[in-house]
mmCIF file of C-alpha atoms in Angstrom:
data_model
loop_
_atom_site.group_PDB
_atom_site.id
_atom_site.type_symbol
_atom_site.label_atom_id
_atom_site.label_comp_id
_atom_site.label_asym_id
_atom_site.label_seq_id
_atom_site.Cartn_x
_atom_site.Cartn_y
_atom_site.Cartn_z
ATOM 1 C CA MET A 62 -16.654 23.093 -2.895
ATOM 2 C CA SER A 63 -18.668 22.384 0.277
ATOM 3 C CA ASP A 64 -20.262 19.332 -1.367
ATOM 4 C CA SER A 65 -16.956 17.906 -2.607
ATOM 5 C CA LYS A 66 -15.029 15.434 -0.495
ATOM 6 C CA VAL A 67 -11.433 16.471 0.115
ATOM 7 C CA VAL A 68 -9.286 13.413 -0.586
ATOM 8 C CA LEU A 69 -5.561 13.176 0.179
ATOM 9 C CA VAL A 70 -3.720 10.368 -1.613
ATOM 10 C CA THR A 71 -0.093 9.414 -0.923
ATOM 11 C CA GLY A 72 2.295 7.817 -3.425
ATOM 12 C CA CYS A 73 0.799 9.139 -6.669
ATOM 13 C CA ALA A 74 3.591 8.949 -9.274
ATOM 14 C CA LYS A 75 2.450 7.937 -12.737
ATOM 15 C CA GLY A 76 2.467 4.180 -13.290
ATOM 16 C CA GLY A 77 1.485 3.424 -9.721
ATOM 17 C CA ILE A 78 -1.851 2.606 -8.110
ATOM 18 C CA GLY A 79 -1.995 5.954 -6.294
ATOM 19 C CA TYR A 80 -2.131 7.719 -9.653
ATOM 20 C CA GLU A 81 -5.254 5.702 -10.485
ATOM 21 C CA TYR A 82 -6.836 6.429 -7.089
ATOM 22 C CA CYS A 83 -6.528 10.141 -7.844
ATOM 23 C CA LYS A 84 -8.293 9.765 -11.186
ATOM 24 C CA ALA A 85 -11.015 7.575 -9.697
ATOM 25 C CA PHE A 86 -11.899 9.978 -6.871
ATOM 26 C CA ALA A 87 -11.761 12.993 -9.210
ATOM 27 C CA GLU A 88 -14.350 11.246 -11.401
ATOM 28 C CA HIS A 89 -16.647 11.287 -8.353
ATOM 29 C CA ASN A 90 -16.313 15.081 -8.139
ATOM 30 C CA CYS A 91 -13.931 14.948 -5.168
ATOM 31 C CA GLN A 92 -11.266 17.564 -4.564
ATOM 32 C CA VAL A 93 -8.134 15.422 -4.799
ATOM 33 C CA ILE A 94 -4.715 16.238 -3.385
ATOM 34 C CA ALA A 95 -2.137 13.980 -5.035
ATOM 35 C CA SER A 96 1.142 13.698 -3.174
ATOM 36 C CA ASP A 97 4.562 12.119 -3.541
ATOM 37 C CA ILE A 98 8.209 12.733 -2.703
ATOM 38 C CA PRO A 99 9.930 15.775 -4.275
ATOM 39 C CA GLN A 100 11.859 13.628 -6.781
ATOM 40 C CA ARG A 101 8.591 12.381 -8.296
ATOM 41 C CA MET A 102 6.632 15.603 -8.601
ATOM 42 C CA ASP A 103 7.074 15.646 -12.374
ATOM 43 C CA ASP A 104 5.471 12.196 -12.516
ATOM 44 C CA MET A 105 2.199 13.726 -11.301
ATOM 45 C CA LEU A 106 1.941 16.613 -13.755
ATOM 46 C CA ASP A 107 -0.692 14.810 -15.841
ATOM 47 C CA LEU A 108 -2.992 14.724 -12.805
ATOM 48 C CA GLU A 109 -3.204 18.475 -12.307
ATOM 49 C CA SER A 110 -6.662 19.811 -13.108
ATOM 50 C CA GLU A 111 -9.521 21.786 -11.597
ATOM 51 C CA LYS A 112 -10.270 18.815 -9.359
ATOM 52 C CA THR A 113 -6.719 17.659 -8.614
ATOM 53 C CA GLU A 114 -3.669 19.441 -7.271
ATOM 54 C CA THR A 115 -0.249 18.037 -6.444
ATOM 55 C CA VAL A 116 1.825 18.543 -3.291
ATOM 56 C CA GLN A 117 5.156 17.317 -1.976
ATOM 57 C CA LEU A 118 4.831 14.801 0.816
ATOM 58 C CA ASP A 119 7.320 12.244 2.110
ATOM 59 C CA VAL A 120 5.552 9.767 4.417
ATOM 60 C CA SER A 121 8.879 8.854 6.056
ATOM 61 C CA SER A 122 9.415 12.428 7.282
ATOM 62 C CA ASP A 123 7.633 13.844 10.340
ATOM 63 C CA GLU A 124 8.233 17.388 9.143
ATOM 64 C CA SER A 125 7.042 16.755 5.586
ATOM 65 C CA VAL A 126 3.822 15.046 6.702
ATOM 66 C CA SER A 127 3.010 17.658 9.340
ATOM 67 C CA SER A 128 3.632 20.555 6.966
ATOM 68 C CA ALA A 129 1.604 19.056 4.112
ATOM 69 C CA VAL A 130 -1.399 18.195 6.291
ATOM 70 C CA LYS A 131 -1.435 21.639 7.934
ATOM 71 C CA ASN A 132 -1.293 23.368 4.549
ATOM 72 C CA ILE A 133 -4.120 21.252 3.134
ATOM 73 C CA VAL A 134 -6.360 21.837 6.161
ATOM 74 C CA SER A 135 -5.541 25.551 6.068
ATOM 75 C CA ARG A 136 -6.578 25.739 2.432
ATOM 76 C CA TYR A 137 -9.634 23.467 2.386
ATOM 77 C CA GLY A 138 -10.707 23.469 6.011
ATOM 78 C CA ARG A 139 -10.641 19.693 6.304
ATOM 79 C CA ILE A 140 -9.486 16.339 4.960
ATOM 80 C CA ASP A 141 -12.438 14.017 4.473
ATOM 81 C CA ILE A 142 -10.610 10.951 3.163
ATOM 82 C CA LEU A 143 -7.011 9.790 3.503
ATOM 83 C CA ILE A 144 -5.799 7.144 1.055
ATOM 84 C CA ASN A 145 -2.659 5.681 2.653
ATOM 85 C CA ASN A 146 -1.183 4.301 -0.564
ATOM 86 C CA ALA A 147 2.545 5.137 -0.506
ATOM 87 C CA GLY A 148 4.722 2.036 -0.289
ATOM 88 C CA ILE A 149 7.734 0.173 -1.647
ATOM 89 C CA GLY A 150 8.562 -3.470 -2.294
ATOM 90 C CA SER A 151 11.169 -5.398 -0.332
ATOM 91 C CA THR A 152 12.459 -8.698 -1.723
ATOM 92 C CA GLY A 153 15.065 -11.122 -0.449
ATOM 93 C CA PRO A 154 15.630 -13.896 2.112
ATOM 94 C CA LEU A 155 15.101 -12.600 5.642
ATOM 95 C CA ALA A 156 18.247 -14.298 6.923
ATOM 96 C CA GLU A 157 20.380 -12.171 4.568
ATOM 97 C CA LEU A 158 18.362 -9.108 3.584
ATOM 98 C CA PRO A 159 20.151 -6.054 5.038
ATOM 99 C CA LEU A 160 18.389 -4.585 8.049
ATOM 100 C CA GLU A 161 18.722 -1.193 6.399
ATOM 101 C CA ALA A 162 16.510 -2.384 3.523
ATOM 102 C CA ILE A 163 13.993 -3.902 5.933
ATOM 103 C CA ARG A 164 13.964 -0.749 8.029
ATOM 104 C CA LYS A 165 13.267 1.380 4.943
ATOM 105 C CA ALA A 166 10.309 -0.798 3.930
ATOM 106 C CA TRP A 167 8.826 -0.584 7.398
ATOM 107 C CA GLU A 168 9.454 3.162 7.618
ATOM 108 C CA ILE A 169 7.472 3.780 4.431
ATOM 109 C CA ASN A 170 4.933 0.948 4.326
ATOM 110 C CA THR A 171 4.029 0.798 7.993
ATOM 111 C CA LEU A 172 5.191 3.801 10.006
ATOM 112 C CA GLY A 173 4.479 6.007 6.992
ATOM 113 C CA GLN A 174 0.807 5.060 7.164
ATOM 114 C CA LEU A 175 0.668 5.545 10.932
ATOM 115 C CA ARG A 176 2.467 8.881 10.631
ATOM 116 C CA MET A 177 -0.219 10.041 8.208
ATOM 117 C CA VAL A 178 -2.972 8.790 10.514
ATOM 118 C CA GLN A 179 -1.573 10.598 13.553
ATOM 119 C CA ASN A 180 -1.441 13.884 11.636
ATOM 120 C CA VAL A 181 -4.857 13.620 9.976
ATOM 121 C CA VAL A 182 -6.934 12.180 12.828
ATOM 122 C CA PRO A 183 -6.984 15.325 15.041
ATOM 123 C CA HIS A 184 -8.598 17.300 12.205
ATOM 124 C CA MET A 185 -11.100 14.538 11.417
ATOM 125 C CA ALA A 186 -11.941 14.195 15.120
ATOM 126 C CA LEU A 187 -12.822 17.893 15.320
ATOM 127 C CA ASN A 188 -15.358 17.372 12.536
ATOM 128 C CA ARG A 189 -16.535 14.030 13.973
ATOM 129 C CA SER A 190 -16.239 12.524 10.498
ATOM 130 C CA GLY A 191 -13.770 11.157 7.987
ATOM 131 C CA SER A 192 -12.460 7.991 6.402
ATOM 132 C CA ILE A 193 -8.968 6.541 6.586
ATOM 133 C CA VAL A 194 -8.158 4.004 3.881
ATOM 134 C CA ASN A 195 -5.081 1.921 4.608
ATOM 135 C CA ILE A 196 -3.630 -0.161 1.785
ATOM 136 C CA GLY A 197 -2.641 -3.637 2.892
ATOM 137 C CA SER A 198 -2.047 -6.714 0.732
ATOM 138 C CA VAL A 199 -3.019 -10.359 0.384
ATOM 139 C CA VAL A 200 0.511 -11.143 1.586
ATOM 140 C CA GLY A 201 -0.351 -9.318 4.787
ATOM 141 C CA MET A 202 -2.758 -12.232 5.397
ATOM 142 C CA VAL A 203 -0.515 -14.995 4.055
ATOM 143 C CA PRO A 204 3.238 -14.259 3.854
ATOM 144 C CA THR A 205 5.313 -15.682 1.020
ATOM 145 C CA PRO A 206 8.966 -16.731 0.775
ATOM 146 C CA TRP A 207 11.491 -14.191 -0.536
ATOM 147 C CA ALA A 208 9.283 -11.257 0.522
ATOM 148 C CA GLY A 209 9.123 -11.615 4.287
ATOM 149 C CA SER A 210 10.101 -8.002 4.861
ATOM 150 C CA TYR A 211 7.312 -6.654 2.664
ATOM 151 C CA CYS A 212 4.784 -9.189 3.978
ATOM 152 C CA ALA A 213 5.557 -8.264 7.574
ATOM 153 C CA SER A 214 5.207 -4.547 6.853
ATOM 154 C CA LYS A 215 1.760 -5.171 5.358
ATOM 155 C CA ALA A 216 0.715 -7.568 8.138
ATOM 156 C CA ALA A 217 1.441 -4.718 10.547
ATOM 157 C CA VAL A 218 -0.796 -2.445 8.455
ATOM 158 C CA HIS A 219 -3.603 -5.005 8.812
ATOM 159 C CA ALA A 220 -3.132 -5.134 12.598
ATOM 160 C CA MET A 221 -3.004 -1.333 12.882
ATOM 161 C CA SER A 222 -6.117 -0.913 10.742
ATOM 162 C CA ASN A 223 -8.127 -3.397 12.806
ATOM 163 C CA THR A 224 -7.099 -1.549 15.957
ATOM 164 C CA LEU A 225 -7.722 1.932 14.559
ATOM 165 C CA ARG A 226 -11.167 0.948 13.282
ATOM 166 C CA VAL A 227 -12.331 0.367 16.871
ATOM 167 C CA GLU A 228 -10.314 3.149 18.504
ATOM 168 C CA LEU A 229 -11.536 5.842 16.089
ATOM 169 C CA LYS A 230 -15.207 4.836 16.088
ATOM 170 C CA PRO A 231 -16.109 7.225 18.970
ATOM 171 C CA PHE A 232 -14.976 10.133 16.773
ATOM 172 C CA GLY A 233 -17.081 9.147 13.768
ATOM 173 C CA ILE A 234 -14.011 8.167 11.725
ATOM 174 C CA ASN A 235 -14.236 5.145 9.425
ATOM 175 C CA VAL A 236 -11.218 2.929 8.812
ATOM 176 C CA VAL A 237 -11.178 0.847 5.641
ATOM 177 C CA LEU A 238 -8.514 -1.792 5.003
ATOM 178 C CA VAL A 239 -7.925 -2.431 1.297
ATOM 179 C CA VAL A 240 -6.489 -5.876 0.551
ATOM 180 C CA PRO A 241 -5.346 -5.922 -3.093
ATOM 181 C CA GLY A 242 -4.249 -9.037 -4.894
ATOM 182 C CA ALA A 243 -1.841 -8.948 -7.836
ATOM 183 C CA ILE A 244 -2.319 -5.486 -9.342
ATOM 184 C CA ARG A 245 -0.554 -4.322 -12.494
ATOM 185 C CA SER A 246 1.648 -1.302 -11.702
ATOM 186 C CA ASN A 247 5.277 -0.204 -11.673
ATOM 187 C CA LEU A 248 5.872 -2.108 -8.408
ATOM 188 C CA GLY A 249 7.396 -5.149 -10.132
ATOM 189 C CA ARG A 250 9.855 -3.051 -12.118
ATOM 190 C CA ALA A 251 10.839 -1.080 -9.016
ATOM 191 C CA ASN A 252 11.254 -4.326 -7.033
ATOM 192 C CA THR A 253 13.522 -5.799 -9.692
ATOM 193 C CA ALA A 254 15.641 -2.656 -9.863
ATOM 194 C CA ARG A 255 15.992 -2.524 -6.081
ATOM 195 C CA LEU A 256 16.855 -6.214 -5.942
ATOM 196 C CA GLY A 257 19.657 -5.705 -8.482
ATOM 197 C CA ASN A 258 21.515 -3.612 -5.909
ATOM 198 C CA GLN A 259 21.540 -6.336 -3.246
ATOM 199 C CA GLN A 260 21.808 -9.668 -5.054
ATOM 200 C CA ASP A 261 25.106 -10.777 -3.567
ATOM 201 C CA TRP A 262 23.472 -13.568 -1.592
ATOM 202 C CA LYS A 263 25.708 -15.988 0.277
ATOM 203 C CA LEU A 264 23.571 -18.755 1.766
ATOM 204 C CA TYR A 265 20.966 -18.273 -0.965
ATOM 205 C CA LYS A 266 23.146 -17.858 -4.050
ATOM 206 C CA ASP A 267 21.578 -21.006 -5.570
ATOM 207 C CA PHE A 268 18.132 -19.400 -5.291
ATOM 208 C CA LYS A 269 18.957 -16.195 -7.119
ATOM 209 C CA GLU A 270 16.515 -16.820 -9.975
ATOM 210 C CA ALA A 271 13.673 -17.822 -7.662
ATOM 211 C CA ILE A 272 14.183 -14.659 -5.620
ATOM 212 C CA ALA A 273 14.188 -12.512 -8.755
ATOM 213 C CA GLU A 274 11.027 -14.247 -9.951
ATOM 214 C CA ARG A 275 9.305 -13.383 -6.658
ATOM 215 C CA ALA A 276 10.144 -9.718 -7.209
ATOM 216 C CA ARG A 277 8.158 -9.852 -10.456
ATOM 217 C CA ALA A 278 5.414 -12.199 -9.251
ATOM 218 C CA SER A 279 2.650 -9.643 -8.736
ATOM 219 C CA GLN A 280 2.991 -8.378 -12.317
ATOM 220 C CA ALA A 281 2.018 -11.576 -14.137
ATOM 221 C CA ALA A 282 -0.127 -11.413 -17.266
ATOM 222 C CA LYS A 283 -3.316 -12.019 -15.285
ATOM 223 C CA ALA A 284 -2.658 -9.212 -12.790
ATOM 224 C CA THR A 285 -5.628 -6.893 -12.324
ATOM 225 C CA ASP A 286 -5.525 -3.462 -13.951
ATOM 226 C CA ALA A 287 -4.782 -0.750 -11.362
ATOM 227 C CA GLY A 288 -7.568 1.442 -12.731
ATOM 228 C CA LEU A 289 -10.165 -1.242 -12.011
ATOM 229 C CA LEU A 290 -8.991 -1.545 -8.408
ATOM 230 C CA ALA A 291 -9.020 2.231 -7.920
ATOM 231 C CA LYS A 292 -12.546 2.647 -9.292
ATOM 232 C CA TYR A 293 -13.840 -0.207 -7.143
ATOM 233 C CA VAL A 294 -12.231 1.195 -3.984
ATOM 234 C CA ALA A 295 -13.447 4.755 -4.661
ATOM 235 C CA LYS A 296 -17.029 3.564 -5.078
ATOM 236 C CA LYS A 297 -16.901 1.563 -1.836
ATOM 237 C CA VAL A 298 -15.203 4.298 0.211
ATOM 238 C CA LEU A 299 -17.642 6.979 -0.975
ATOM 239 C CA SER A 300 -20.704 4.871 -0.201
ATOM 240 C CA PRO A 301 -22.937 5.975 2.724
ATOM 241 C CA ARG A 302 -21.588 3.120 4.844
ATOM 242 C CA PRO A 303 -17.995 2.306 3.822
ATOM 243 C CA PRO A 304 -17.031 -1.346 4.374
ATOM 244 C CA LYS A 305 -14.472 -2.340 6.974
ATOM 245 C CA GLN A 306 -12.446 -4.210 4.362
ATOM 246 C CA VAL A 307 -12.183 -4.257 0.570
ATOM 247 C CA VAL A 308 -10.618 -7.342 -1.030
ATOM 248 C CA PHE A 309 -10.079 -7.074 -4.780
ATOM 249 C CA GLY A 310 -7.867 -8.354 -7.564
ATOM 250 C CA HIS A 311 -6.157 -11.380 -9.065
ATOM 251 C CA MET A 312 -5.042 -14.079 -6.589
ATOM 252 C CA THR A 313 -7.298 -12.906 -3.741
ATOM 253 C CA GLY A 314 -9.344 -16.121 -3.973
ATOM 254 C CA LEU A 315 -6.245 -18.304 -3.707
ATOM 255 C CA PHE A 316 -4.861 -16.360 -0.753
ATOM 256 C CA THR A 317 -8.190 -16.512 1.039
ATOM 257 C CA VAL A 318 -8.120 -20.305 0.720
ATOM 258 C CA LEU A 319 -4.483 -20.402 1.880
ATOM 259 C CA SER A 320 -5.320 -18.220 4.889
ATOM 260 C CA LEU A 321 -7.824 -20.896 5.987
ATOM 261 C CA SER A 322 -5.514 -23.823 5.251
ATOM 262 C CA PRO A 323 -3.266 -25.673 7.725
ATOM 263 C CA LEU A 324 0.297 -24.386 7.844
ATOM 264 C CA TRP A 325 1.650 -27.588 6.326
ATOM 265 C CA VAL A 326 -0.499 -27.003 3.237
ATOM 266 C CA ARG A 327 0.829 -23.461 2.877
ATOM 267 C CA ASP A 328 4.398 -24.688 3.349
ATOM 268 C CA ILE A 329 4.070 -27.289 0.605
ATOM 269 C CA PHE A 330 2.450 -24.805 -1.754
ATOM 270 C CA PHE A 331 5.057 -22.065 -1.302
ATOM 271 C CA SER A 332 8.021 -24.449 -1.164
ATOM 272 C CA THR A 333 6.982 -25.788 -4.552
ATOM 273 C CA ARG A 334 6.045 -22.409 -6.001
ATOM 274 C CA PHE A 335 9.312 -20.708 -5.043
ATOM 275 C CA ASN A 336 11.780 -23.571 -5.532
ATOM 276 C CA LEU A 337 12.451 -24.293 -1.854
ATOM 277 C CA ASN A 338 12.094 -28.083 -1.999
ATOM 278 C CA LYS A 339 15.734 -28.780 -2.706
ATOM 279 C CA ARG A 340 18.487 -29.301 -0.148
ATOM 280 C CA VAL A 341 21.713 -27.285 -0.415
#
């Protein structure tokens, strides 16, 4: 056990990327703690093995995070690696998307990651070692129409990670920002289902199809398999000198080019791509 890295992964329900992270780190002989909200515990049953256990953890709850981290440290003595994976999609025009929906995305995608960091860091600092892996997105670099809420939540993750990387260096803690492209998972289906509950657009009723298409955009036929991403990230994070950033997956090349392009080029590209050229 002393030679095995203790890895805590959030958001591990079957069909998601977190599920694949758990399998990838277990293949490297790590002791993996897979976590998710109580309602999804049954979706992690297939992960349970000698190298993987499952725990309840809601990243939006101070009490849940604190309790889970304390129990894990009590049992294993440490947490070597935190994979901050838990997250939800958030689709719709910013001028009409309910603030409640935006607040929920930020609570899980952004504050959820920081909440995990604040609970895990004191234990890592005591050991003067550890790695925190925050999951961002290509849209955290270049935001897209119809997903401003999600893009902003991920852009904040990028900013936090770049700050934490410098602030935690004195304690021997590595911070790795993962920037996935389009990765095949259950995110598109969940986005579409969530969108169905809030599609009564007023100003944007003529863009209903374009908005729905954006909810599914990351799950196109060429999207990268989640297992490939997870294996690539695990290998990088477990290396003697983990990188500061891991960029991987379909569309990352395009978004890198867009991030270096003038704003007018981005505007033309996205206006055309998401049907925003017409006047209403």
